């Protein structure tokens, strides 16, 4: 994964359907982000409609991360940056 703000492909969550703890758990499972930080990211989704989790240099890597989140039941996508 690349540093946030770099050019590449953003992995973004848009989930408003699942509970905050279940989304935070999925973020922890897929990215290794601590559960409490995952809850903060869920708050960002509630406030702004989305939250960026990572920026990947390669589209394929971003697609794999999105797929992992989707398998865990989280509404996610990618966006070019």
Short mmCIF file of C-alpha atoms in Angstrom, two decimals:
data_model
loop_
_atom_site.label_atom_id
_atom_site.label_comp_id
_atom_site.label_asym_id
_atom_site.label_seq_id
_atom_site.Cartn_x
_atom_site.Cartn_y
_atom_site.Cartn_z
CA UNK A 1 0.00 0.00 0.00
CA UNK A 2 1.09 3.51 -0.69
CA UNK A 3 1.00 6.52 1.57
CA UNK A 4 -2.32 8.34 1.79
CA UNK A 5 -2.38 11.24 -0.63
CA UNK A 6 -0.16 9.52 -3.21
CA UNK A 7 -1.34 8.87 -6.77
CA UNK A 8 -3.02 5.57 -7.40
CA UNK A 9 -6.30 3.92 -6.43
CA UNK A 10 -8.22 4.76 -3.26
CA UNK A 11 -10.05 2.05 -1.32
CA UNK A 12 -13.22 3.71 -0.03
CA UNK A 13 -16.07 2.53 2.18
CA UNK A 14 -19.63 3.81 1.75
CA UNK A 15 -21.43 1.54 4.18
CA UNK A 16 -24.55 2.90 5.90
CA UNK A 17 -26.34 -0.44 6.29
CA UNK A 18 -24.17 -2.40 8.73
CA UNK A 19 -23.56 -1.62 12.38
CA UNK A 20 -20.55 0.50 13.29
CA UNK A 21 -18.86 -2.32 15.25
CA UNK A 22 -19.24 -4.79 12.37
CA UNK A 23 -17.73 -2.33 9.88
CA UNK A 24 -14.88 -1.50 12.29
CA UNK A 25 -14.23 -5.24 12.71
CA UNK A 26 -14.09 -5.71 8.92
CA UNK A 27 -11.65 -2.79 8.60
CA UNK A 28 -9.49 -4.37 11.30
CA UNK A 29 -9.58 -7.76 9.54
CA UNK A 30 -8.83 -6.42 6.06
CA UNK A 31 -6.30 -3.69 6.90
CA UNK A 32 -5.01 -4.39 10.41
CA UNK A 33 -6.32 -0.99 11.50
CA UNK A 34 -7.12 -0.93 15.24
CA UNK A 35 -10.81 -1.34 16.08
CA UNK A 36 -11.08 2.12 17.69
CA UNK A 37 -9.65 3.76 14.56
CA UNK A 38 -12.13 1.73 12.51
CA UNK A 39 -14.96 3.24 14.54
CA UNK A 40 -13.57 6.72 13.78
CA UNK A 41 -13.58 5.86 10.08
CA UNK A 42 -17.21 4.73 10.36
CA UNK A 43 -18.02 8.11 11.91
CA UNK A 44 -16.38 9.71 8.86
CA UNK A 45 -18.68 7.66 6.60
CA UNK A 46 -21.70 8.82 8.59
CA UNK A 47 -20.58 12.45 8.41
CA UNK A 48 -19.22 12.61 4.83
CA UNK A 49 -20.76 9.62 3.06
CA UNK A 50 -17.44 7.81 2.61
CA UNK A 51 -14.04 7.20 4.16
CA UNK A 52 -10.75 6.48 2.42
CA UNK A 53 -8.96 3.48 3.92
CA UNK A 54 -5.88 3.23 1.72
CA UNK A 55 -4.27 4.33 -1.51
CA UNK A 56 -2.66 1.62 -3.62
CA UNK A 57 -0.22 2.20 -6.46
CA UNK A 58 -1.70 -0.68 -8.45
CA UNK A 59 -5.39 -1.03 -9.31
CA UNK A 60 -5.26 -4.81 -8.85
CA UNK A 61 -4.09 -4.44 -5.24
CA UNK A 62 -6.91 -1.96 -4.51
CA UNK A 63 -9.45 -4.31 -6.12
CA UNK A 64 -8.27 -7.17 -3.90
CA UNK A 65 -8.73 -5.04 -0.78
CA UNK A 66 -12.20 -3.96 -1.92
CA UNK A 67 -13.11 -7.59 -2.60
CA UNK A 68 -11.91 -8.58 0.88
CA UNK A 69 -14.14 -5.90 2.45
CA UNK A 70 -17.08 -6.99 0.31
CA UNK A 71 -16.65 -10.62 1.38
CA UNK A 72 -16.84 -9.32 4.97
CA UNK A 73 -20.13 -7.62 4.05
CA UNK A 74 -18.94 -4.01 3.83
CA UNK A 75 -20.04 -1.70 0.99
CA UNK A 76 -16.75 -0.57 -0.55
CA UNK A 77 -15.30 0.55 -3.83
CA UNK A 78 -12.27 2.08 -5.43
CA UNK A 79 -11.60 5.43 -6.97
CA UNK A 80 -8.71 6.69 -9.06
CA UNK A 81 -6.75 9.56 -7.56
#
